[in-house]
Coordinates of C-alpha atoms in Angstrom, one line a residue:
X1 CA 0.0 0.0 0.0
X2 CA 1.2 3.4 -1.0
X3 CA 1.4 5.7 1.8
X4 CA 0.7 9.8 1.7
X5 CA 2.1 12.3 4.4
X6 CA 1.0 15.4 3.1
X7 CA 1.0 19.1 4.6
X8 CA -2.5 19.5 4.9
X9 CA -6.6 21.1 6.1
X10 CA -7.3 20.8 4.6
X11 CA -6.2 25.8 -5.3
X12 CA -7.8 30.7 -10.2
X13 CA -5.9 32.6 -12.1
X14 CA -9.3 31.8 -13.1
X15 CA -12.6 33.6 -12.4
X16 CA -14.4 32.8 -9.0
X17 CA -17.5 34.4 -7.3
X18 CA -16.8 37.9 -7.8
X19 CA -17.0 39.0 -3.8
X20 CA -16.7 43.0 -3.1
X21 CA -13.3 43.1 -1.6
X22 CA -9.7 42.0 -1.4
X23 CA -9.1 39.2 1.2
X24 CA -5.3 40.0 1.2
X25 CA -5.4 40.4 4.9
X26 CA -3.4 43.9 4.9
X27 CA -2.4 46.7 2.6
X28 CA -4.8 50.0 3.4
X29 CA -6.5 49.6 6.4
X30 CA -7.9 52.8 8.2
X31 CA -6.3 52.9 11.4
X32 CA -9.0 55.2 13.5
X33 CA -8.9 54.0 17.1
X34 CA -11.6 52.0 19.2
X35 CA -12.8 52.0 22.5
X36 CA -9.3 50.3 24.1
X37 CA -6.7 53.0 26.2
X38 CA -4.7 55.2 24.8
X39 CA -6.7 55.6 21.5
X40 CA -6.0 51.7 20.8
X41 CA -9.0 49.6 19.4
X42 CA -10.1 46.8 21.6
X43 CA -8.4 43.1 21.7
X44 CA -10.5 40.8 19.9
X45 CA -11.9 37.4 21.3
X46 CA -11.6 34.8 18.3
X47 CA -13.0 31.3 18.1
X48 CA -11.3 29.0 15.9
X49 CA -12.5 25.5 15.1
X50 CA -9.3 23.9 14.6
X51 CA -6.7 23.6 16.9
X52 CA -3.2 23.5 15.9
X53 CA -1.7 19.9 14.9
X54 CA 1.4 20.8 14.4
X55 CA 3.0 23.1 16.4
X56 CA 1.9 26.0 14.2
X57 CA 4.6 25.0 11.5
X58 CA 3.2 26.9 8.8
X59 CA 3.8 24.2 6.1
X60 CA 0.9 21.9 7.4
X61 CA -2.4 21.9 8.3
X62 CA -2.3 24.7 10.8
X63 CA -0.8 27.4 8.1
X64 CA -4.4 28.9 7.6
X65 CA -4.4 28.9 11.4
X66 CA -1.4 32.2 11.0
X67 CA -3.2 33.8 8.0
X68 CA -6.8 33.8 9.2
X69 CA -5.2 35.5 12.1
X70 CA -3.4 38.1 10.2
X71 CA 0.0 36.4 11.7
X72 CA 1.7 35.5 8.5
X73 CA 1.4 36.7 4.4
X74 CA 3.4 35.2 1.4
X75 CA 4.9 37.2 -1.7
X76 CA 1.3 37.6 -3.2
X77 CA -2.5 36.9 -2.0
X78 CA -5.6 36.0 -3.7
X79 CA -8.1 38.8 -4.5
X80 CA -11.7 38.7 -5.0
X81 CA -11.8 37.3 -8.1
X82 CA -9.3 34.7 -7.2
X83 CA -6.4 36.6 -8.9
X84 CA -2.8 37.0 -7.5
X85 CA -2.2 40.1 -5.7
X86 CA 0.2 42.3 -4.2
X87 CA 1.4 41.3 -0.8
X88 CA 4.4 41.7 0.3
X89 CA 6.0 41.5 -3.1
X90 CA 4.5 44.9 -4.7
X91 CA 5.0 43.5 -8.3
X92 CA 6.2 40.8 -11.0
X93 CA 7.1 39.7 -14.2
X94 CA 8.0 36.8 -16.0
X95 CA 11.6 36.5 -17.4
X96 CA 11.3 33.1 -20.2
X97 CA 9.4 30.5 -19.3
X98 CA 10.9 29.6 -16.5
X99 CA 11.8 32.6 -14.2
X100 CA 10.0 34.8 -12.2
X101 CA 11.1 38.4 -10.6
X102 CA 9.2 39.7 -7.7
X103 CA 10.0 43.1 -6.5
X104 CA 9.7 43.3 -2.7
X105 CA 7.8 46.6 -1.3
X106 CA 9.4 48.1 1.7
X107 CA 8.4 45.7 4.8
X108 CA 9.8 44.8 8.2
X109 CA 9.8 41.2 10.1
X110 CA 8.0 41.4 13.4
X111 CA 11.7 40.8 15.5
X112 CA 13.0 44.0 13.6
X113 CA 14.7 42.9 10.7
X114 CA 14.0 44.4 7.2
X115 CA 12.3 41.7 4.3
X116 CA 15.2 41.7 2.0
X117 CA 15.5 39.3 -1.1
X118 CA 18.0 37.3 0.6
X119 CA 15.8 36.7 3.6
X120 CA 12.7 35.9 1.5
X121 CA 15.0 33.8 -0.6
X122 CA 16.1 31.7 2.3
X123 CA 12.5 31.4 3.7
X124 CA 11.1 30.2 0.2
X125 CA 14.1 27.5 0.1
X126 CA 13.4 26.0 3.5
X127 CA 9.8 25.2 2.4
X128 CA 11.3 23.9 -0.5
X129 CA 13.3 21.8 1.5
X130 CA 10.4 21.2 4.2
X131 CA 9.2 17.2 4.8
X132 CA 6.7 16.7 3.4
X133 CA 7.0 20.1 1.0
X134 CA 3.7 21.8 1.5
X135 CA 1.1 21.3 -0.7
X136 CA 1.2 24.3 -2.7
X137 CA 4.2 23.1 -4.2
X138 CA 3.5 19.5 -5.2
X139 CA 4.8 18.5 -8.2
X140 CA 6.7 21.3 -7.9
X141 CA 10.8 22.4 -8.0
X142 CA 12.1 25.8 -7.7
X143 CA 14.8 28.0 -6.4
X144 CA 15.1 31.4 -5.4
X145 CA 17.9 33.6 -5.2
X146 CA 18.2 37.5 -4.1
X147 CA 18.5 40.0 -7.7
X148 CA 20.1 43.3 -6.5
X149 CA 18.1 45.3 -3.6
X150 CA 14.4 44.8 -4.2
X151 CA 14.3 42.1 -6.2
X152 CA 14.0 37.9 -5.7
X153 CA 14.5 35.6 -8.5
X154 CA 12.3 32.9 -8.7
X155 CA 13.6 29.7 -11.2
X156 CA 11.1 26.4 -11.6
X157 CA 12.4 23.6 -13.0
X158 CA 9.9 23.3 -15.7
X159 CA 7.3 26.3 -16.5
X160 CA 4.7 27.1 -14.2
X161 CA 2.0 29.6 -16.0
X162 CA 0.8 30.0 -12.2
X163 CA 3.8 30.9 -9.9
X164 CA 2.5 34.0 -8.5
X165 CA -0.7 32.4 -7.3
X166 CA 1.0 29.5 -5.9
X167 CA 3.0 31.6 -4.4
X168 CA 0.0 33.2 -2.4
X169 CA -0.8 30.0 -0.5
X170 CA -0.7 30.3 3.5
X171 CA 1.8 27.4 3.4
X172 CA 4.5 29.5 1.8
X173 CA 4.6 32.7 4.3
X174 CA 7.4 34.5 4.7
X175 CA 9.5 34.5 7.6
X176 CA 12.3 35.6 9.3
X177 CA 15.7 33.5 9.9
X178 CA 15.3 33.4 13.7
X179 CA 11.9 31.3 12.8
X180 CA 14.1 28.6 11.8
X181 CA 17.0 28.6 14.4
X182 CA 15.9 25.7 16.5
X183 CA 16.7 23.6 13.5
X184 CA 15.6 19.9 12.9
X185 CA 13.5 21.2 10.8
X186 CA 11.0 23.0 13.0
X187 CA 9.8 26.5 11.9
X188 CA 9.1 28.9 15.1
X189 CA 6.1 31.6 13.7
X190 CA 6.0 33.9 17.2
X191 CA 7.6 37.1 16.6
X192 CA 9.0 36.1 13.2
X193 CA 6.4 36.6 10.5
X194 CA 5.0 40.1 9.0
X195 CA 1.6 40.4 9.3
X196 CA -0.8 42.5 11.4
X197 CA -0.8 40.6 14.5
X198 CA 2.5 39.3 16.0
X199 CA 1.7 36.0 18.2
X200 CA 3.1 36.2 21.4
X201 CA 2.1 33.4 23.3
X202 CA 0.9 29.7 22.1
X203 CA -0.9 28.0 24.7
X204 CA -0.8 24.4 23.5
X205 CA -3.8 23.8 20.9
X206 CA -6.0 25.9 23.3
X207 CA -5.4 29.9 23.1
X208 CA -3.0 32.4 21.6
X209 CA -2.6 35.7 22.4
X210 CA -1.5 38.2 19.6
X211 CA -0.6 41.8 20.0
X212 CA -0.7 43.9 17.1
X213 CA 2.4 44.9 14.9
X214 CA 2.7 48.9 14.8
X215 CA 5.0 48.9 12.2
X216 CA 3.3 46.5 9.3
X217 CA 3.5 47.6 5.9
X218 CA -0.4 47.6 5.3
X219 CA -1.2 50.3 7.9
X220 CA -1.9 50.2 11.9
X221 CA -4.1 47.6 13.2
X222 CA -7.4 48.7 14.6
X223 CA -7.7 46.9 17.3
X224 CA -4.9 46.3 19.6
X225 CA -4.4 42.4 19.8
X226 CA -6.2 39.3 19.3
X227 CA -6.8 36.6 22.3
X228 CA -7.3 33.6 20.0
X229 CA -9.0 30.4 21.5
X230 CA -9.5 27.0 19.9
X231 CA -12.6 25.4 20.7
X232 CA -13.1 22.2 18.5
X233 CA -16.8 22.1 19.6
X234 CA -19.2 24.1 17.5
X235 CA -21.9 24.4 19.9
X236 CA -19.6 25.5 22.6
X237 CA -17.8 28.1 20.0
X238 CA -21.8 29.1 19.2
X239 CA -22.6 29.1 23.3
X240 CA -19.7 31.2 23.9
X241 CA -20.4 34.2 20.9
X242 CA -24.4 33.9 22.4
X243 CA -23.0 34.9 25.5
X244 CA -20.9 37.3 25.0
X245 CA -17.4 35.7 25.6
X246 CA -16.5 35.8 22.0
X247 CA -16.5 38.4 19.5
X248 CA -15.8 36.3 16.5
X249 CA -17.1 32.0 16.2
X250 CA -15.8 30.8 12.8
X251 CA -17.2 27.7 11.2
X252 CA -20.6 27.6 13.3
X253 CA -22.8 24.5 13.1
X254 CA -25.7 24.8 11.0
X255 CA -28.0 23.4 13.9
X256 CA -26.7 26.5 16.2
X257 CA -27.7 28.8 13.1
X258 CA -31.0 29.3 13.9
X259 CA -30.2 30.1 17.5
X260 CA -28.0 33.1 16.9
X261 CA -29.4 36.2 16.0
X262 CA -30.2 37.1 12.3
X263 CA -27.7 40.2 12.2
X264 CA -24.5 37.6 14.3
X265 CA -24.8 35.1 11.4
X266 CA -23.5 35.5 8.3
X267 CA -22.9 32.5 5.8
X268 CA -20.7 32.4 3.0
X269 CA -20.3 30.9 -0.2
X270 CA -17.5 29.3 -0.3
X271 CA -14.9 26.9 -2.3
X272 CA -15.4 23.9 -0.3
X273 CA -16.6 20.5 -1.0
X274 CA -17.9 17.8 1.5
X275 CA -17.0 14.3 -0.3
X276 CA -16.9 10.7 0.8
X277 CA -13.2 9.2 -0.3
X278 CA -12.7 5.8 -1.6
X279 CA -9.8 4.6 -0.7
X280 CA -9.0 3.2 -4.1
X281 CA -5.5 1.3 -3.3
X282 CA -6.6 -1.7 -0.7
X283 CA -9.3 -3.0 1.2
X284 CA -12.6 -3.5 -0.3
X285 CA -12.5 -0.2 -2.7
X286 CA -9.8 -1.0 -4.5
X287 CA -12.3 -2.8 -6.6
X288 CA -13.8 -0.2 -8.7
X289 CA -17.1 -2.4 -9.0
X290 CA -17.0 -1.8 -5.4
X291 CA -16.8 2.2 -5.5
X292 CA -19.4 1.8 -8.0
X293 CA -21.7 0.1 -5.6
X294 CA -20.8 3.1 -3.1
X295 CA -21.5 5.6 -5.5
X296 CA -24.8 3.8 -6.5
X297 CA -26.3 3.7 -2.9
X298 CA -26.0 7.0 -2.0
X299 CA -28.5 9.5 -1.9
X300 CA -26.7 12.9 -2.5
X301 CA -30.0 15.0 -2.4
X302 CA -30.2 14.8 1.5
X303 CA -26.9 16.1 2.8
X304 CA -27.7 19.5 1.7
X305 CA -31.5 20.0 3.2
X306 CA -31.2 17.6 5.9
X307 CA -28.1 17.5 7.1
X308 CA -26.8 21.5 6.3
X309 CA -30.2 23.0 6.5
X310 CA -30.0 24.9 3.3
X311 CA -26.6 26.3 4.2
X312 CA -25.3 23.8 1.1
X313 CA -25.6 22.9 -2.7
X314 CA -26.1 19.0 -3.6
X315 CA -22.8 17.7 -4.8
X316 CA -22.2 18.2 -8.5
X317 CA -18.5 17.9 -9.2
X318 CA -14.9 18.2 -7.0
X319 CA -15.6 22.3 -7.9
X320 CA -19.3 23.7 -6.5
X321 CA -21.1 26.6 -7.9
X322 CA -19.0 28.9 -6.0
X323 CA -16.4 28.0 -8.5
X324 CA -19.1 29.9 -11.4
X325 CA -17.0 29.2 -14.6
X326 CA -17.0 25.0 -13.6
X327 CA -21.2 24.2 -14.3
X328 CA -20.7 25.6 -17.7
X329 CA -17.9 23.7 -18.9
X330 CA -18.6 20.1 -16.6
X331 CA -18.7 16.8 -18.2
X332 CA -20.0 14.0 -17.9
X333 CA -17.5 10.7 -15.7
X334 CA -15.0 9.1 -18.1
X335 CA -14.3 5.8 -17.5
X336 CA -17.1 4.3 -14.8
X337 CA -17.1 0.8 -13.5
X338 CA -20.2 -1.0 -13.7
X339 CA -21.4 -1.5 -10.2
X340 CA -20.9 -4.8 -8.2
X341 CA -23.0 -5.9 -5.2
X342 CA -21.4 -6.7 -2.2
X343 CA -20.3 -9.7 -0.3
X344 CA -20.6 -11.0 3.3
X345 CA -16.8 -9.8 3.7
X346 CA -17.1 -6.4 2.6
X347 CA -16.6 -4.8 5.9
X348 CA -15.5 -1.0 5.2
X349 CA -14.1 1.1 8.0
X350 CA -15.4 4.6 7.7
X351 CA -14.0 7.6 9.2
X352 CA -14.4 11.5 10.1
X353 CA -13.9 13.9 12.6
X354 CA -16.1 16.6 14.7
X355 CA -14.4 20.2 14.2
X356 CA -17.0 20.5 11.7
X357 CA -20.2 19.0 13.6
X358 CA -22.1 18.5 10.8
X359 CA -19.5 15.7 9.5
X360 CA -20.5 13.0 11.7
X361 CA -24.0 13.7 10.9
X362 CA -22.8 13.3 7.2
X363 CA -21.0 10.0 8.1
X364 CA -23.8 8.3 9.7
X365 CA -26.2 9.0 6.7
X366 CA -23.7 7.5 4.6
X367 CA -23.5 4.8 6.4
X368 CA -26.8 4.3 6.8
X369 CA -26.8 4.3 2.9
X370 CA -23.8 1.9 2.3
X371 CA -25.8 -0.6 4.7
X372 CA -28.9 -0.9 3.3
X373 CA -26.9 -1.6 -0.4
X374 CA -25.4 -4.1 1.7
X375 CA -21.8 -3.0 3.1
X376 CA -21.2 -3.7 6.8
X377 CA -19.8 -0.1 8.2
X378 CA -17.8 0.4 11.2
X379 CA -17.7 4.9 11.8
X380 CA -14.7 6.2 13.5
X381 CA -15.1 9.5 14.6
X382 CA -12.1 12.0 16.0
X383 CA -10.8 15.4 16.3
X384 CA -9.1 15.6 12.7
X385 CA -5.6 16.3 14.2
X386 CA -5.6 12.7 15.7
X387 CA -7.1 11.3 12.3
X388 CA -5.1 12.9 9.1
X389 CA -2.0 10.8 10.1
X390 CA -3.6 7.9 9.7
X391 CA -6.2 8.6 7.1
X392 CA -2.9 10.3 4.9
X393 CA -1.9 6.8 5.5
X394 CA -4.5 4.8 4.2
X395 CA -5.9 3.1 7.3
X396 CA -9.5 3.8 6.2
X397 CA -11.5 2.4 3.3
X398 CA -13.7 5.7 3.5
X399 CA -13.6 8.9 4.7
X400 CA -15.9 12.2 4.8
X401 CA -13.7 14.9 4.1
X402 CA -14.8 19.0 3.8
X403 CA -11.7 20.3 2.0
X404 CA -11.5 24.1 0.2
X405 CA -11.0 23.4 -3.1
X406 CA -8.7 26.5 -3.9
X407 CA -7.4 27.0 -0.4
X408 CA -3.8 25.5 -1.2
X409 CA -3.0 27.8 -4.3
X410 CA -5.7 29.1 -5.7
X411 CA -5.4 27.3 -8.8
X412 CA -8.2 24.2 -9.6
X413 CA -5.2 22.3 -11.1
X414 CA -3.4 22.4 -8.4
X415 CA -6.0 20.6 -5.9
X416 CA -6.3 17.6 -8.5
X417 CA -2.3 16.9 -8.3
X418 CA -2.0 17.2 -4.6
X419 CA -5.2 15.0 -4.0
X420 CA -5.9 12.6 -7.0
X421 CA -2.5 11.8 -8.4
X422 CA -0.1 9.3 -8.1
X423 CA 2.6 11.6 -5.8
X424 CA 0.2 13.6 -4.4
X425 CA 0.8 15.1 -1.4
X426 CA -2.7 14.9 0.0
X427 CA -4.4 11.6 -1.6
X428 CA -6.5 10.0 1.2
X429 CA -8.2 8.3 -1.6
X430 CA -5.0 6.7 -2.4
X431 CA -5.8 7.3 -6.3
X432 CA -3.2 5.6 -8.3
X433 CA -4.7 6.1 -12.0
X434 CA -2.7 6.6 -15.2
X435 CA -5.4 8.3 -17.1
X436 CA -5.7 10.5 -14.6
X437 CA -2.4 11.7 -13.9
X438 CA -1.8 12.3 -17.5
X439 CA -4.9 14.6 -17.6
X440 CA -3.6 16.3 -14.6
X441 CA -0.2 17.1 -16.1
X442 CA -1.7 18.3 -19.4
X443 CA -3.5 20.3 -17.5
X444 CA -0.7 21.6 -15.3
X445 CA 1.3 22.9 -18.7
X446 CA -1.4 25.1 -19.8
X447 CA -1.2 28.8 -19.4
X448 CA -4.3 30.4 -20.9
X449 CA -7.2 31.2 -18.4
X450 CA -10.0 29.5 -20.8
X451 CA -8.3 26.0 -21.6
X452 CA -6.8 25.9 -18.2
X453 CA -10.5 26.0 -17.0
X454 CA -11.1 23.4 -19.8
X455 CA -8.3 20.8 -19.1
X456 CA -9.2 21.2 -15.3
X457 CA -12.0 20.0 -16.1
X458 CA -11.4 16.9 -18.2
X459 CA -9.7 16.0 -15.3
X460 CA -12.2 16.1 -13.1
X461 CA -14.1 14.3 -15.4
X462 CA -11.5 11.0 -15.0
X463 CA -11.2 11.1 -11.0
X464 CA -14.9 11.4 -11.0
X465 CA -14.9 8.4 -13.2
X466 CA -12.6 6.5 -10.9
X467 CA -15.4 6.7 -8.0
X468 CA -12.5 7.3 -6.0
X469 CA -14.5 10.5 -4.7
X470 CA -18.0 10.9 -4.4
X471 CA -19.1 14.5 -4.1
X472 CA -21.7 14.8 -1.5
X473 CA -22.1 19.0 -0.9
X474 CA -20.7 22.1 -1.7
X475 CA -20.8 24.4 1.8
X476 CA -21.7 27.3 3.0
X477 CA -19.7 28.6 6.0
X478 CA -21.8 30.3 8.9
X479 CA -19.7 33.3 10.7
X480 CA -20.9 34.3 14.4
X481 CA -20.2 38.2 14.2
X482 CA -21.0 40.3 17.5
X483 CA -22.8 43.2 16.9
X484 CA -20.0 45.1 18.0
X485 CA -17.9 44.2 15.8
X486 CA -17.3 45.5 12.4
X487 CA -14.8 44.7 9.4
X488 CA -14.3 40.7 9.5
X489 CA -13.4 39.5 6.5
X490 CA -15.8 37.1 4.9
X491 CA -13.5 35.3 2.7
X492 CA -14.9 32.6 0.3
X493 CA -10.9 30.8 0.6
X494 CA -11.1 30.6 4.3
X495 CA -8.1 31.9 4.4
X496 CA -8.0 34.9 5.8
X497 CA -10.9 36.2 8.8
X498 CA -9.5 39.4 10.7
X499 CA -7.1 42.1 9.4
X500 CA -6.0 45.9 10.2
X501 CA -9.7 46.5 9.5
X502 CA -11.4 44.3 12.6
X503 CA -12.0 46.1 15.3
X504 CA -15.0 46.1 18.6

């Protein structure tokens, strides 16, 4: 069996919902004062729904952990429409087909030191060098190398049409050198990253504390710090912003929806897909008759009105209609198995985990599905940071997975080589399929917006044809907003939630 460690949760160029404003966490912000001393804006009291898995090492799962709290920020960011923007590399251009040069704007790191080329050069390399390499850069080899005073040099080993947009994924922030003195490979983010909010203290996987960063390039935070808290329970994160010990409750449970107040909720489309994984390598689902059979007994049209309440679209693809150019240009599976009924020993372990409460609620349907078709189920349910090691490693047959499409780069080729292919970085469907790799990497070569869109889509066509994933919805996320609270980012990535504009 082929075993995948991958970064982690959990990739446009191309067109996405066109949202009102940039979700580049800084760059602009107002800095008039709150209600805090000294003409400082209050601390805000965040909720997050994840805790950190691995010891806030910004090439994992926990790197949208920093840039949802305006800790970290990479060379570029993703705007509304899911282009590359200016972060803290105020411009680029392409040199041949195979360099890049991004000229730096005039930024500090929050220990003091200035971002020069050779410091961003030296933090892109270690997450080259980083084990596994994050996911934004599967399939990917480059180098960097400081180009006079302003300017880093990027090289790739083959062309890469989308550099600066991979290059805005939270996985490849920019730090300082001190974030990587402890060595053995551990990257320190506390005091050595550039963003709004400096972290100051890490409490385990159950608070942070962040003060703000006077001197970031994007303008003086409004409010004066952040006291971060990570509640894996939805209803208690829902409980808490009801009472008034949180300001901001991310990811809130459609069941606690109705129990906030119209004007605390707000829901967002958004680029992420619930799907139930196959594991398509051993075990029963490496028969493809067998996937066939899954994808036969299930009942998509459920999940979305029973199980999210409305606040979801039935499955139609690996992209949902958040992604708006995909309906238009989706076909139909290539290459589908004909369906075989199951046997007394088809005994499927299927797993999920509760930071996102509606999961298990997805799970048991499902299995309540694959059981009447005539599968025996056994569910495992866990928080996900004591289940992605072993479902990375294949120790599942089938697993219920909500993963942001276009969180890792931004690009929709990018999430079908980290999670469908052969090497991916990501493949907890263990997906080992030739067709579909060589759609992928046709894919990966094209440069033009319109038949990137198209080859992403063939693509999808063949993993969708392996049964290896079965789309089940595409999400809306709820928000828990205080009233007194203006200027959270609603961000249809999930990548970024407060910046210099938050504030109580």
């Amino acid at each position: 069996m082929r075993s995948h460690r991958r970064p982690r949760l959990l990739a446009p160029l191309l067109l996405i919902p066109l949202i009102s404003s940039c979700f580049a966490s800084g760059g602009g912000g107002d800095s008039a004062s709150g209600d805090g001393k000294d003409g400082d804006g209050a601390r805000l009291r965040v909720a997050l729904a994840f805790p950190p898995a691995e010891n806030l090492s910004p090439y994992g799962a926990d790197a949208t952990l920093l840039s949802r709290l305006g800790v970290t920020e990479g060379l570029t960011a993703l705007d509304a429409n899911g282009s590359a923007a200016p972060a803290l590399a105020e411009s680029w251009r392409r040199d041949g087909d195979k360099v890049w040069e991004f000229t730096l704007r005039d930024a500090d790191f929050q220990d003091g030191g200035e971002v020069t080329p050779a410091a961003v050069a030296a933090s892109l390399t270690r997450a080259t060098d980083a084990k596994p390499a994050p996911a934004a850069l599967s399939g990917v080899t480059l180098g960097a190398k400081a180009s006079g005073d302003r300017v880093v040099r990027i090289t790739t080993a083959e062309p890469d049409p989308v550099l600066p947009l991979r290059l805005s994924s939270p996985s490849l922030a920019i730090l300082s050198a001190k974030a990587y003195e402890k060595g053995n490979g551990r990257v320190d983010p506390v005091g050595h990253a550039t963003g709004p909010f400096e972290l100051t203290k890490v409490n385990g996987a159950t608070s942070a504390s962040l003060d703000r960063f006077d001197d970031y390039w994007g303008g003086r935070a409004q409010a004066s710090g952040i006291d971060a808290r990570f509640i894996a329970d939805g209803t208690a994160r829902a409980n808490a912003l009801r009472t008034g010990e949180l300001d901001i409750a991310e990811a809130v449970p459609v069941a606690q929806a109705a129990s906030l107040d119209e004007k605390t909720r707000r829901d967002t489309a958004t680029t992420r897909t619930t799907s139930l994984l196959l594991n398509a390598s051993s075990g029963p689902f490496e028969d493809a008759g067998l996937r066939a059979a899954a994808r036969s007994a299930l009942d998509t049209s459920v999940f979305a009105e029973d199980v999210y309440e409305g606040y979801a679209d039935p499955g139609a693809g690996v992209y949902g209609p958040a992604v708006t150019w995909a309906e238009g240009k989706r076909t139909a599976p290539v290459g589908r198995a004909a369906a075989r009924k199951p046997g007394e020993g088809d005994t499927i372990t299927l797993a999920t985990y509760d930071n996102r409460p509606e999961l298990p609620e997805v799970a048991q349907v499902v299995k309540q599905q694959l059981e009447k078709a005539g599968f025996t189920v056994k569910l495992t349910v866990r928080e996900y940071s004591r289940l992605e090691g072993d479902a990375l490693d294949g120790k599942f047959d089938a697993f219920v997975l909500a993963r942001n499409t276009l969180l890792d780069t931004g690009d929709p080729v990018a999430v079908l080589a980290g999670d469908y292919t052969c090497d991916g970085g990501f493949n907890i469907a263990q997906l080992c399929d030739r067709g579909v790799d060589r759609a992928v990497a046709d894919a990966e070569k094209i440069a033009d917006t319109g038949k990137r869109q198209d080859a992403a889509m063939a693509a999808e066509a063949r993993i969708l044809g392996s049964d290896a994933v079965l789309p089940l919805v595409h999400q809306r996320v709820i928000t828990g907003v205080a009233d007194s609270v203006q200027g959270v980012i609603l961000d249809p990535y999930e990548r970024t939630l407060v910046g210099t504009g938050t504030r109580r």
